[in-house]
Coordinates of C-alpha atoms and ligand atoms in Angstrom, one line a residue:
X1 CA 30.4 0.2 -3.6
X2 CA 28.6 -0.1 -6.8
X3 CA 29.9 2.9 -9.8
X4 CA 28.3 1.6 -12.7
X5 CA 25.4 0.0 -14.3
X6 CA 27.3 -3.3 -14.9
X7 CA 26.9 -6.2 -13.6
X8 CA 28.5 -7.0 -10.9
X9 CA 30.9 -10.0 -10.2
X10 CA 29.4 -13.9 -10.4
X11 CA 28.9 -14.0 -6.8
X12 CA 26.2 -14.3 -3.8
X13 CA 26.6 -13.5 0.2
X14 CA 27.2 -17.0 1.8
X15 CA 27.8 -16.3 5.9
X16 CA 28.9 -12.9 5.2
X17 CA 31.4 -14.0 2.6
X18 CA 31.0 -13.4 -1.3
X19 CA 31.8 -16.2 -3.2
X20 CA 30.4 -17.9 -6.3
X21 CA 27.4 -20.2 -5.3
X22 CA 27.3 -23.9 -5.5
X23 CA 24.2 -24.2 -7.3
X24 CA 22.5 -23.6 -11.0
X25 CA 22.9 -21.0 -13.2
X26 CA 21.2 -18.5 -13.4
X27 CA 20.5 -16.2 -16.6
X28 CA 18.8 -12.5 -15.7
X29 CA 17.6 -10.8 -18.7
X30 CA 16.7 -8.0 -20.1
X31 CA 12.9 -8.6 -20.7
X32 CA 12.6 -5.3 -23.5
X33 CA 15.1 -6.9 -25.5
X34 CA 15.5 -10.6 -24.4
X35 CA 18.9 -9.6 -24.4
X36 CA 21.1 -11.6 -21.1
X37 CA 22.6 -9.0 -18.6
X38 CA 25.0 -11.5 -16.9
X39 CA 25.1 -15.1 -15.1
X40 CA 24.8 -15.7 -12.0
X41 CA 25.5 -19.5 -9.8
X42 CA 22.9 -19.6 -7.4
X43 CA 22.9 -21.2 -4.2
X44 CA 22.9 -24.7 -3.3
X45 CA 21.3 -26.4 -0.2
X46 CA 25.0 -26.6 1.2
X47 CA 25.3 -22.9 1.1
X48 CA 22.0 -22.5 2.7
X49 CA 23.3 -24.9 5.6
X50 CA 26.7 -23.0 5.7
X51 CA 24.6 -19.5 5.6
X52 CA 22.3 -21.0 8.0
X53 CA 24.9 -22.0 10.8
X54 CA 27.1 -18.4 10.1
X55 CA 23.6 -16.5 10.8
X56 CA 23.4 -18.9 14.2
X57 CA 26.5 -17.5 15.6
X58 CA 26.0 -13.9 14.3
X59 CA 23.0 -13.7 16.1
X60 CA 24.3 -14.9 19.2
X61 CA 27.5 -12.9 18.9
X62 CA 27.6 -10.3 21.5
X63 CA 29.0 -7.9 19.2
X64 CA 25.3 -8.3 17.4
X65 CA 23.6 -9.2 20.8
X66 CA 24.4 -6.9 22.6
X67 CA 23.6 -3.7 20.8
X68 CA 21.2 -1.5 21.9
X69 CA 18.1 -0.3 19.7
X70 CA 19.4 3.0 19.4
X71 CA 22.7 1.4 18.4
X72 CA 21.1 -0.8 16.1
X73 CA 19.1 1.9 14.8
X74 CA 22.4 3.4 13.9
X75 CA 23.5 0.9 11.5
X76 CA 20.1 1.4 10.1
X77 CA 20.5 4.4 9.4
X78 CA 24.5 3.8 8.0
X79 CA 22.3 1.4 5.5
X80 CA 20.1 4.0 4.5
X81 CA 22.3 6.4 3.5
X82 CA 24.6 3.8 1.5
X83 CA 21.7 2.7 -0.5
X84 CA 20.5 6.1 -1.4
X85 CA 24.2 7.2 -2.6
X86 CA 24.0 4.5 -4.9
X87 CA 19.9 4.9 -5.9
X88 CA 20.9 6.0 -9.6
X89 CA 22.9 2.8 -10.2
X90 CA 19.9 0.7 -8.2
X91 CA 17.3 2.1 -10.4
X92 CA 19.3 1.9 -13.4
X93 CA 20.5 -2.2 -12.5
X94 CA 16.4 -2.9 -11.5
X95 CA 15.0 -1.6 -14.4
X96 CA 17.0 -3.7 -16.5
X97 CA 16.6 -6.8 -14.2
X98 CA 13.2 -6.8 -14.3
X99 CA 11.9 -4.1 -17.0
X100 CA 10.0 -1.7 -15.0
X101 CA 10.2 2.0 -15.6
X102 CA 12.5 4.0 -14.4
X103 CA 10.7 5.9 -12.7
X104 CA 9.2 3.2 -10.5
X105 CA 12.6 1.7 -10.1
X106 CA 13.2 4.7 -8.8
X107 CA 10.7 5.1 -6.6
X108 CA 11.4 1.6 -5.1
X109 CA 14.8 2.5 -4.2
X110 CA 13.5 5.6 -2.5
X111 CA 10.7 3.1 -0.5
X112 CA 13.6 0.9 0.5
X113 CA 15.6 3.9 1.5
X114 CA 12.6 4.8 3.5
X115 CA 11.9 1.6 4.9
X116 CA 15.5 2.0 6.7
X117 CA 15.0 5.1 7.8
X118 CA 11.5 4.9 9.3
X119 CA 12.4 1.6 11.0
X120 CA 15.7 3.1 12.7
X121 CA 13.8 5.6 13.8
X122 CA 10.9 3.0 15.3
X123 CA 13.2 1.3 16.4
X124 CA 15.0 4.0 18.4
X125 CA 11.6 5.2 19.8
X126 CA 10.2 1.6 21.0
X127 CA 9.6 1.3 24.5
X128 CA 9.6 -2.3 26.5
X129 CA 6.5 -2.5 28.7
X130 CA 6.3 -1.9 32.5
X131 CA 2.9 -3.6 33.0
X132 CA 0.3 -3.1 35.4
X133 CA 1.2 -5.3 38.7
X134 CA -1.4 -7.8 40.2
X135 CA 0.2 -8.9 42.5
X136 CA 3.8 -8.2 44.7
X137 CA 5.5 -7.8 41.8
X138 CA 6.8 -6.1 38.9
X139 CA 5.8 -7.6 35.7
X140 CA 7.3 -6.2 32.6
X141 CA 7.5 -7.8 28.6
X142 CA 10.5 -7.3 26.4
X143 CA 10.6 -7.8 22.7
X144 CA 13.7 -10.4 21.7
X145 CA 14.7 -11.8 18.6
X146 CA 13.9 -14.6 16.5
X147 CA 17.7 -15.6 16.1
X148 CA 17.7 -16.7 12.2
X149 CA 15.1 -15.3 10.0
X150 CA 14.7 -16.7 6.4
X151 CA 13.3 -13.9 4.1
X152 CA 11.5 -15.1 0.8
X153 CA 11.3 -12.3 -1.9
X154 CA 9.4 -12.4 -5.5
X155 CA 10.1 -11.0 -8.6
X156 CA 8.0 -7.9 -8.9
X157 CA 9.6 -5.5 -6.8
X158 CA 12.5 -6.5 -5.7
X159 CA 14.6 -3.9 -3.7
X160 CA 11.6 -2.9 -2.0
X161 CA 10.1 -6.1 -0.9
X162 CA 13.5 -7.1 0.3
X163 CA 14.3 -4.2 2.5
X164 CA 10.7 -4.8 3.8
X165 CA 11.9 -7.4 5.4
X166 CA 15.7 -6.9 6.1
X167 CA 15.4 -3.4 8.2
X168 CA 12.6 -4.8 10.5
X169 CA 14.1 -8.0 10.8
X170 CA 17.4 -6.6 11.9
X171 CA 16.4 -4.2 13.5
X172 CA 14.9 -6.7 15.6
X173 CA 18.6 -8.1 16.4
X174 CA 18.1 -10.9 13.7
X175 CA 20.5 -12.4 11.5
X176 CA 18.8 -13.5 7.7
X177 CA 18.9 -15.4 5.1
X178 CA 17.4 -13.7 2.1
X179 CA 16.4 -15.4 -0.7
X180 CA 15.6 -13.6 -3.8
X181 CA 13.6 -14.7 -7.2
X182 CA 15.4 -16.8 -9.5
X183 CA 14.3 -14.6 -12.4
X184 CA 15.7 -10.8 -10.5
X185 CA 18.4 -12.1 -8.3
X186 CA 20.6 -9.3 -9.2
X187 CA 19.0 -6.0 -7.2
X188 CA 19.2 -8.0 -4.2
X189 CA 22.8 -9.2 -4.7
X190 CA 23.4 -5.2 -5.1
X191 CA 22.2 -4.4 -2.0
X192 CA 23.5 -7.1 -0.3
X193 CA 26.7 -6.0 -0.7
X194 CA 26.0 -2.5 0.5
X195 CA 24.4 -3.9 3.9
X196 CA 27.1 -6.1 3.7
X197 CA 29.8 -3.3 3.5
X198 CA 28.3 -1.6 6.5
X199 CA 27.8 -3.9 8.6
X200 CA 31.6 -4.7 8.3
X201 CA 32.6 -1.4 8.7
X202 CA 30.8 -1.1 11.9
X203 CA 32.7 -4.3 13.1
X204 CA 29.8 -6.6 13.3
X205 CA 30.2 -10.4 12.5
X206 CA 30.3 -11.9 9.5
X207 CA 27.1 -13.9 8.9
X208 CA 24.2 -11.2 9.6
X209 CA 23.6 -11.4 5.9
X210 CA 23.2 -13.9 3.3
X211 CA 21.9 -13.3 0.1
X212 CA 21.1 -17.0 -1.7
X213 CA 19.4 -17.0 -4.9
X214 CA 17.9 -19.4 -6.7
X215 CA 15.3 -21.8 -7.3
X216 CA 12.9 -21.8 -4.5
X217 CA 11.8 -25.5 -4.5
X218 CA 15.6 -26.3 -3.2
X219 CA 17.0 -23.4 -1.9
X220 CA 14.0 -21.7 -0.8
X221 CA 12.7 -25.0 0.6
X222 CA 16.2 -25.7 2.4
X223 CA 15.7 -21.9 4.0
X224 CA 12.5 -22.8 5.2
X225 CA 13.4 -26.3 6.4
X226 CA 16.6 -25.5 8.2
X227 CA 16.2 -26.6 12.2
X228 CA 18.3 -22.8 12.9
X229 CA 15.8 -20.8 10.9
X230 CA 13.4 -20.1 13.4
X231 CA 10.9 -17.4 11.5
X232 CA 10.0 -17.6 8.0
X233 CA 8.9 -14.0 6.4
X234 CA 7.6 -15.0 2.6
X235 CA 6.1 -12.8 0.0
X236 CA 4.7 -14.8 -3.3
X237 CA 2.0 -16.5 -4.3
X238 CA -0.7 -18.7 -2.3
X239 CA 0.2 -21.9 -3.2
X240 CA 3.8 -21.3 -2.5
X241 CA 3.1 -19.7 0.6
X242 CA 0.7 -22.8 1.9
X243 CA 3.2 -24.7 1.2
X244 CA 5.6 -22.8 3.3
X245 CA 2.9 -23.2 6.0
X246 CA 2.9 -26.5 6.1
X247 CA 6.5 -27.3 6.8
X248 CA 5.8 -24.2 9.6
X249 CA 3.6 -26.1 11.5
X250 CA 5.6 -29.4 11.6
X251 CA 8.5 -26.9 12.9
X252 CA 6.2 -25.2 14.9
X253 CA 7.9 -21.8 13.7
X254 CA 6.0 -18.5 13.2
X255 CA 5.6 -17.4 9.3
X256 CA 4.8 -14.1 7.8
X257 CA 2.9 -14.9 4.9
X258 CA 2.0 -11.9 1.8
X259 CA 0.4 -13.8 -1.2
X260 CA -1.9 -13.3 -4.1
X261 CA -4.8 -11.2 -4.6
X262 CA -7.6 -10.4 -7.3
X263 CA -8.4 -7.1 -5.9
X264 CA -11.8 -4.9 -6.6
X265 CA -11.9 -1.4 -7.6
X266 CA -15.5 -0.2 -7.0
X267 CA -17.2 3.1 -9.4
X268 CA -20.2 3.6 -8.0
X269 CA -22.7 6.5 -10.1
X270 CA -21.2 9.5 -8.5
X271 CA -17.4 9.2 -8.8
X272 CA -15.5 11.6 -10.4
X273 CA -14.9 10.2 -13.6
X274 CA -11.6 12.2 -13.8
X275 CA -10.1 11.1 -11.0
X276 CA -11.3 7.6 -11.3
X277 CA -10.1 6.5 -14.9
X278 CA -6.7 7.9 -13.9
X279 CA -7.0 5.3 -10.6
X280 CA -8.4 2.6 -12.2
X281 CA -5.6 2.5 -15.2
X282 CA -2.9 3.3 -12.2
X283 CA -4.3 0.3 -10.7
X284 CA -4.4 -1.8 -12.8
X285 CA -1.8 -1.2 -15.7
X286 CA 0.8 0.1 -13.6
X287 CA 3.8 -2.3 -13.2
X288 CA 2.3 -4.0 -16.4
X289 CA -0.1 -5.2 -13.8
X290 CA 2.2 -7.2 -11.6
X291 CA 1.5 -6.3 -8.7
X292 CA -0.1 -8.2 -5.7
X293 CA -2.4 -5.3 -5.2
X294 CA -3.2 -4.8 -8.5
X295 CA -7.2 -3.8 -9.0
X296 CA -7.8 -6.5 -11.7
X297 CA -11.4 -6.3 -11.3
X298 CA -13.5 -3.1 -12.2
X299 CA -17.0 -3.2 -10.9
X300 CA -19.2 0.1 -12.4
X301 CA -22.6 0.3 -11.6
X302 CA -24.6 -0.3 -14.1
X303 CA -26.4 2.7 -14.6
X304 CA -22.8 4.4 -15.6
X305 CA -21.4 1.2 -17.2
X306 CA -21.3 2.1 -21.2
X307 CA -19.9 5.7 -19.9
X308 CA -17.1 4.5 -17.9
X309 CA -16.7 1.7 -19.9
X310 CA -15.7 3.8 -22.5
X311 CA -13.8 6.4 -20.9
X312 CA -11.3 3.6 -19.6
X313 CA -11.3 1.7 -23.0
X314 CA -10.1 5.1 -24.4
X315 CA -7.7 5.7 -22.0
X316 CA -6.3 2.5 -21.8
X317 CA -5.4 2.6 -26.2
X318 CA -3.8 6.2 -25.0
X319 CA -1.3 4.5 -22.5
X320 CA 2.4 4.5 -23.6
X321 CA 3.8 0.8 -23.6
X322 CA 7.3 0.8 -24.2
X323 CA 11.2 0.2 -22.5
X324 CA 11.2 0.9 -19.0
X325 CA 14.3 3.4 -20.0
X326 CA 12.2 5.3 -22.0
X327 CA 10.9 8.4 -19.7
X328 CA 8.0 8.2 -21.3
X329 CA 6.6 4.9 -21.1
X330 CA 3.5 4.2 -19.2
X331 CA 3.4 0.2 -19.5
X332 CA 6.7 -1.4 -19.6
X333 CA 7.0 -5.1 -20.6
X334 CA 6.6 -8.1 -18.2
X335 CA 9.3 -9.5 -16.1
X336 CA 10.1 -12.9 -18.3
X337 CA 9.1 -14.0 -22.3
X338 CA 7.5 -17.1 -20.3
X339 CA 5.4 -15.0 -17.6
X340 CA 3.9 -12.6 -20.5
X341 CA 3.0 -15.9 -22.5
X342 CA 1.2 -17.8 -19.0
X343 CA -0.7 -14.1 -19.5
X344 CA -1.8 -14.4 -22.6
X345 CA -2.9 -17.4 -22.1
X346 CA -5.2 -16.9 -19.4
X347 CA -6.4 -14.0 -22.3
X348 CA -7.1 -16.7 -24.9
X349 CA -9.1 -18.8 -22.4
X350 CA -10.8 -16.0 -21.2
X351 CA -12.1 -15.6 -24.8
X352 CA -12.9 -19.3 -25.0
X353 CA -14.8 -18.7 -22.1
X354 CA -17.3 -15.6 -23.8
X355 CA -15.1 -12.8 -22.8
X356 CA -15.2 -9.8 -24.8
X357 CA -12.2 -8.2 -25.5
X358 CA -12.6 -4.3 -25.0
X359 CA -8.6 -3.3 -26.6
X360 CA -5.5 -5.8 -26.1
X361 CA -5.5 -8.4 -26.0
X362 CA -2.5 -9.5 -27.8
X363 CA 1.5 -8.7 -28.1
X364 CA 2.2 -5.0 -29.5
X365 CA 2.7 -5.3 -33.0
X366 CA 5.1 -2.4 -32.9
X367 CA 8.2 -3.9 -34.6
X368 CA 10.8 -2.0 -32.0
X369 CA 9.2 -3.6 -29.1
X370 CA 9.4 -7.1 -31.1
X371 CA 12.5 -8.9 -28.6
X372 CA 10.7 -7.9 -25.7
X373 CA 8.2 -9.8 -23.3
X374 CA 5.4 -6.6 -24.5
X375 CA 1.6 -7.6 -23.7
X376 CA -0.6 -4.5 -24.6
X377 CA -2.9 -3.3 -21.5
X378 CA -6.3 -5.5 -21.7
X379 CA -9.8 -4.7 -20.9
X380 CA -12.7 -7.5 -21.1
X381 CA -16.4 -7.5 -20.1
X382 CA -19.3 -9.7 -21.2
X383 CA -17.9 -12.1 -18.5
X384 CA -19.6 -12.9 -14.7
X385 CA -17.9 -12.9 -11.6
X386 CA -17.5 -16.9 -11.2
X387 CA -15.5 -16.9 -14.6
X388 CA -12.0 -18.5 -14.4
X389 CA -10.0 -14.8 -14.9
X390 CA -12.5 -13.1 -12.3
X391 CA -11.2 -15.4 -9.3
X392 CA -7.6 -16.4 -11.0
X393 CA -4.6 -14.0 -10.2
X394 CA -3.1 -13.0 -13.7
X395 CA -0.6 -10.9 -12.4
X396 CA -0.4 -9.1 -16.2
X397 CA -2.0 -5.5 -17.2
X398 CA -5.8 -7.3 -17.8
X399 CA -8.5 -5.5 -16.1
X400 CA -12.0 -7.9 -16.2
X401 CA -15.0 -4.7 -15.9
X402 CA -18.1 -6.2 -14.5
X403 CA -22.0 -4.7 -13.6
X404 CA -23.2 -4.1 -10.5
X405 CA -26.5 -3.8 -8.8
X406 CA -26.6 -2.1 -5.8
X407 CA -24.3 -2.7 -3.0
X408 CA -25.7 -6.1 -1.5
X409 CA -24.7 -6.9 -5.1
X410 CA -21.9 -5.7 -5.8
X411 CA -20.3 -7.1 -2.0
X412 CA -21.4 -10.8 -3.1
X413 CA -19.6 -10.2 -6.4
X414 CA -16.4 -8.1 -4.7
X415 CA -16.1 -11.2 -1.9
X416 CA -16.5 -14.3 -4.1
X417 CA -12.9 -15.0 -4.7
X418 CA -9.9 -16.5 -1.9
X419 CA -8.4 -13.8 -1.8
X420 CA -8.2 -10.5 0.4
X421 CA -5.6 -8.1 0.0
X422 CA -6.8 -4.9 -1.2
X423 CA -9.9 -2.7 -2.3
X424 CA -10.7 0.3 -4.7
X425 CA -13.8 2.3 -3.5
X426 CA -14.8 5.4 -5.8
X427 CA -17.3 7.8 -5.0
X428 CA -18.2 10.9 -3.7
X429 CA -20.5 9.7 -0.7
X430 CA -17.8 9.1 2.2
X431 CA -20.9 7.0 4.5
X432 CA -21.3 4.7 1.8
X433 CA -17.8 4.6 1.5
X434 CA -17.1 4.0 4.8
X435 CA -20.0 0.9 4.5
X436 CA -18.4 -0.6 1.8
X437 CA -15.1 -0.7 3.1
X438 CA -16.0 -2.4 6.3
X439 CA -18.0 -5.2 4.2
X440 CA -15.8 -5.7 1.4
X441 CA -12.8 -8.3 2.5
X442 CA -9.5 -6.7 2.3
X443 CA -6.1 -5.7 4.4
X444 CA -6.1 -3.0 2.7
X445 CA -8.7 -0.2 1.2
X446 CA -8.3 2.7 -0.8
X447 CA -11.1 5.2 -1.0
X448 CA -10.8 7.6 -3.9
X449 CA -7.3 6.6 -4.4
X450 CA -5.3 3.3 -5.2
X451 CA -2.1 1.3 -4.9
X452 CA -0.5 4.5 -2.6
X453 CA 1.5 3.0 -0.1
X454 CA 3.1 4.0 3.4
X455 CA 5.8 2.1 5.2
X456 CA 4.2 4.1 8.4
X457 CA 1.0 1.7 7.4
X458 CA 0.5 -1.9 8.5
X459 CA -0.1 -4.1 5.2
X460 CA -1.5 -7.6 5.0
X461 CA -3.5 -9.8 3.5
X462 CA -7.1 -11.4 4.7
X463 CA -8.6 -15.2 3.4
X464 CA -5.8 -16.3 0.5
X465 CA -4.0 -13.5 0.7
X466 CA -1.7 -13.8 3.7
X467 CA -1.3 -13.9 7.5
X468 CA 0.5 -11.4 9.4
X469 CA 1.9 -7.8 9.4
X470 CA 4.5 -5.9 7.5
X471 CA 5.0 -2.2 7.4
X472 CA 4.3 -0.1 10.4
X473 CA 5.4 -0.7 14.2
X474 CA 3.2 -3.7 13.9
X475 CA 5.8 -5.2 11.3
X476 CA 9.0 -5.1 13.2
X477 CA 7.1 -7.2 15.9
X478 CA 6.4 -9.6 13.2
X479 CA 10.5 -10.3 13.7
X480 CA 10.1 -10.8 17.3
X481 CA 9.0 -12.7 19.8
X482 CA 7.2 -11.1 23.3
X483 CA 8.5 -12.5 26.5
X484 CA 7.5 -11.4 30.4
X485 CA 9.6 -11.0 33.1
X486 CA 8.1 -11.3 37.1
X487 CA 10.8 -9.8 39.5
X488 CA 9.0 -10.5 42.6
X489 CA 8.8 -7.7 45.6
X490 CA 7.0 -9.6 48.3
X491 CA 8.6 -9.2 51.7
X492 CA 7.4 -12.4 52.9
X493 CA 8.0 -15.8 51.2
X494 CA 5.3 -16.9 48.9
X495 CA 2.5 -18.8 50.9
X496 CA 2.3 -22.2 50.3
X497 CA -0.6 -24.4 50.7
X498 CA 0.9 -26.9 53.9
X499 CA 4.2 -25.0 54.2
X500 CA 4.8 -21.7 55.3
X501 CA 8.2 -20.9 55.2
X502 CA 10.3 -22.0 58.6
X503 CA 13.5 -24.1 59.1
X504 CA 16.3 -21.3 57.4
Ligands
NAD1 P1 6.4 -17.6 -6.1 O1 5.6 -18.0 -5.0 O2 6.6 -18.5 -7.3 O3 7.9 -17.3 -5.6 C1 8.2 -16.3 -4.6 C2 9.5 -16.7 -3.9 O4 9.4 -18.0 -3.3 C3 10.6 -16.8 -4.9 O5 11.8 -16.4 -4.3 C4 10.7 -18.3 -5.2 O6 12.0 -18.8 -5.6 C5 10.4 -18.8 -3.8 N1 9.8 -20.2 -3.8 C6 9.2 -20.8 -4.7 N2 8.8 -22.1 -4.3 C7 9.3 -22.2 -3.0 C8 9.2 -23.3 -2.1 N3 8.6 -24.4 -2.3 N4 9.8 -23.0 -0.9 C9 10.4 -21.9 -0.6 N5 10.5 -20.8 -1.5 C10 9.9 -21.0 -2.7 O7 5.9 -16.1 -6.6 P2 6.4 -15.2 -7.7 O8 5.9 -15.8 -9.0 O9 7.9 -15.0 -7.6 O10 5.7 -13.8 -7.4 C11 4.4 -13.6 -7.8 C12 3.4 -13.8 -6.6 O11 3.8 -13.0 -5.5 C13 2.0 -13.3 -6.9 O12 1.1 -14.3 -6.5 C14 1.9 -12.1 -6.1 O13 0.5 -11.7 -5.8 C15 2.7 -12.4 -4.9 N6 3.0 -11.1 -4.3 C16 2.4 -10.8 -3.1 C17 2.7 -9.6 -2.4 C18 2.0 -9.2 -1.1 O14 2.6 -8.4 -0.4 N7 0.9 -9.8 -0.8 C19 3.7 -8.7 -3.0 C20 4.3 -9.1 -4.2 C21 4.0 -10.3 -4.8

């Protein structure tokens, strides 16, 4: 098991084996002081074929295959508890992998101990279906598994998006590949070896679990292409993920697909100001910002613009930007030097493009935070909703605040990018609430709240932003495939147009 914040050793999960990887280097870092934490050899598209043909016969192994939920559930459960012994040391290792606070590294750890334990338990309550004869028979559909599941992980929460998709897909009586973000390979590795630990003490084969980082236009690509990989779960962006698509539908293989968003948060006259500057910076600037759900554009009707306007521009200079160890930071630094500088780019041609820049708008000039990738929070205005920032995910602490006019208006502006993952709606009126949440495009809506999550809850993505399920019972059927089963009950043979039976 893991005992301390070091790194651990220069190797990744290949068919159940730890070994060091055949492929590139790779360098995590500590992005609040650019400081290296360890190196890592990735995986190469032989160790994806090797992992790929390990998971084949894990899957089929009757020692795997022949489980039953509750026994699977069981081994959930086993992984669950394993993690959260270790959630200090996970916290500690994320934080620095990546440079979120500790306190939402934390809280990840706790979501992917959750995400064991809710599924176990889904999984231990799940009932095949006896359905509704038609005929002199009993009909009846079973849930069975995928075989080989390749699971496809970003950079921006890493323990959490990656149990997402390991407890429902084994649970399912799947064997996976997971592959991690080049950039944050090393929470993954970490808990690979704990579900790695546990499934061998429980006696199961070898093979259940790769973990193969690396970059994802070989490795990821060789995951996705591989003939025995026969369901493709992917979180990232859209391109990527149509991409991914493609190669699907010449395989014909299902794909789970959560990608980008540009999400509105909506403060109509009578919010509570209170409540909604606290949402709208939570929104926005928590995770410096890089999150898929984050609510990167504020509409405020205009008859409250200047007020809340200023309320949030206040707020926003308030917020605590600083080392993700430090308990009392607010806004940590981005997850690489090179993603915090594609950020303020999209900043500078923002202003090139008339935006005003509210507060940010540049690197923190505080000389401590100098080695890290710091980009203060942002607000702008002064721009409209076509403007290259108002439809382009930035995936950085910038919030665009824009007018609105009533709510025919302010639906045509909400719905005029790709995307459609998520939705901010404060106010005080729950009809219109309810009104504007139906017409604005989104999997997911918050009304006087934001970014609050619930494994319990299905979460996906509409237009650009995805297709399929995650979370929820809905999400472990996204790792399995429905078949039916006739036992027929006729006493008399079937009738047969020009044959009825005779001879024997
Ligand atoms: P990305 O698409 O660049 O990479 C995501 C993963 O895919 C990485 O593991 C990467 O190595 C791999 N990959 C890259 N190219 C590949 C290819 N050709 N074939 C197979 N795999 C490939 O995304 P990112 O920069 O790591 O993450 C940021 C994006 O993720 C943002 O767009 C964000 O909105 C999105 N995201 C979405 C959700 C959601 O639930 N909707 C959650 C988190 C992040």
């Amino acid at each position: 098991m893991l005992t301390t914040t070091e790194p651990p050793p220069d190797e990744i999960c290949v068919g159940g084996i730890w070994r060091r990887g055949g492929g590139a280097v790779l360098s995590p870092y500590d992005p609040a002081t650019g400081e290296r934490i360890t190196t890592v050899t990735g995986a190469d598209t032989t160790d994806v074929d090797e992992a790929a043909a390990a998971a084949e016969h894990a899957a089929a192994d009757p020692r795997w295959r022949g489980l039953l939920p509750h026994e699977r559930a069981r081994v959930l459960h086993r992984i669950a508890d394993a993690v959260e012994r270790e959630a200090a040391t996970l916290a500690a290792l994320q934080t620095r992998d990546t440079g979120k606070t500790l306190t939402e590294t934390a809280a990840l750890v706790a979501s992917a101990v959750g995400t064991f334990r809710y599924t176990a338990a889904a999984l231990e309550t799940s009932d095949d279906a006896l359905t509704t004869p038609r005929g002199p028979h009993l009909t009846m559909t079973v849930q069975e598994p995928y075989g080989v599941v390749g699971a496809i992980t970003p950079w921006n929460s890493p323990i959490a998006s990656d149990a997402q998709k390991l407890a429902p897909a084994l649970a399912a009586g799947n064997a996976v590949l997971l592959k991690p973000a080049a950039w944050t390979p090393l929470v993954a590795l970490a808990l690979g070896r704990i579900v790695t630990q546990v499934l061998d003490a429980a006696g199961l084969p070898p093979g259940l679990l790769s973990v193969l980082p690396g970059d994802g236009r070989t490795v990821g690509d060789a995951v996705v292409r591989d003939p025995r990989v026969g369901m493709v779960s992917f979180t990232g962006g859209t391109d990527t993920g149509r991409g991914i698509a493609a190669i699907a539908a010449q395989k014909l293989m299902p794909v789970s697909l959560e990608l980008g968003g540009k999400s509105p948060t909506i403060v109509f006259p009578d919010a509570d100001l209170e409540h909604t500057v606290a949402g709208v910076l939570y929104g926005i600037f928590s995770s410096s910002g890089q999150s898929c759900v984050a609510g990167s554009r504020v509409f405020v009707a205009r008859e409250i613009y200047d007020e809340v306007l200023d309320a949030l521009d206040s707020a926003t200079r308030a917020l605590r930007v600083g080392p993700g160890t430090d308990p009392r930071t607010q806004v940590a630094p981005l997850v690489h030097h090179r993603h915090r500088d594609a950020v303020a780019a999209m900043v500078e041609q923002a202003r090139a493009d008339g935006a005003r820049v509210v507060c940010g708008g540049r690197v923190p000039n505080d000389p401590d935070l100098a080695g890290g990738a710091y980009y203060l929070p942002t607000i702008l205005d002064g721009l409209g909703p076509d403007a290259a920032i108002c439809r382009q995910e930035v995936f950085g602490p910038v919030a665009v605040v824009l007018p609105f006019d009533g709510e025919d208006d302010l639906v045509a502006q909400a719905n005029s990018t790709v995307y459609g993952l998520a939705a901010g709606i404060w106010t005080a009126d729950h009809r219109r609430a309810w009104r504007v949440a139906r017409r604005v495009l989104a999997g997911t809506v918050w009304i006087n709240t934001y970014k609050q999550f619930s494994i319990a809850t299905p979460f996906g993505g509409m237009g650009e932003s995805g297709l399929g399920t995650e979370k929820g019972r809905p999400g472990i059927r996204t790792y399995s495939r429905t078949r039916s089963v006739f036992w027929g009950m006729a006493e008399e043979p079937l009738a047969w147009a020009g044959w009825s039976g005779g001879g024997r």
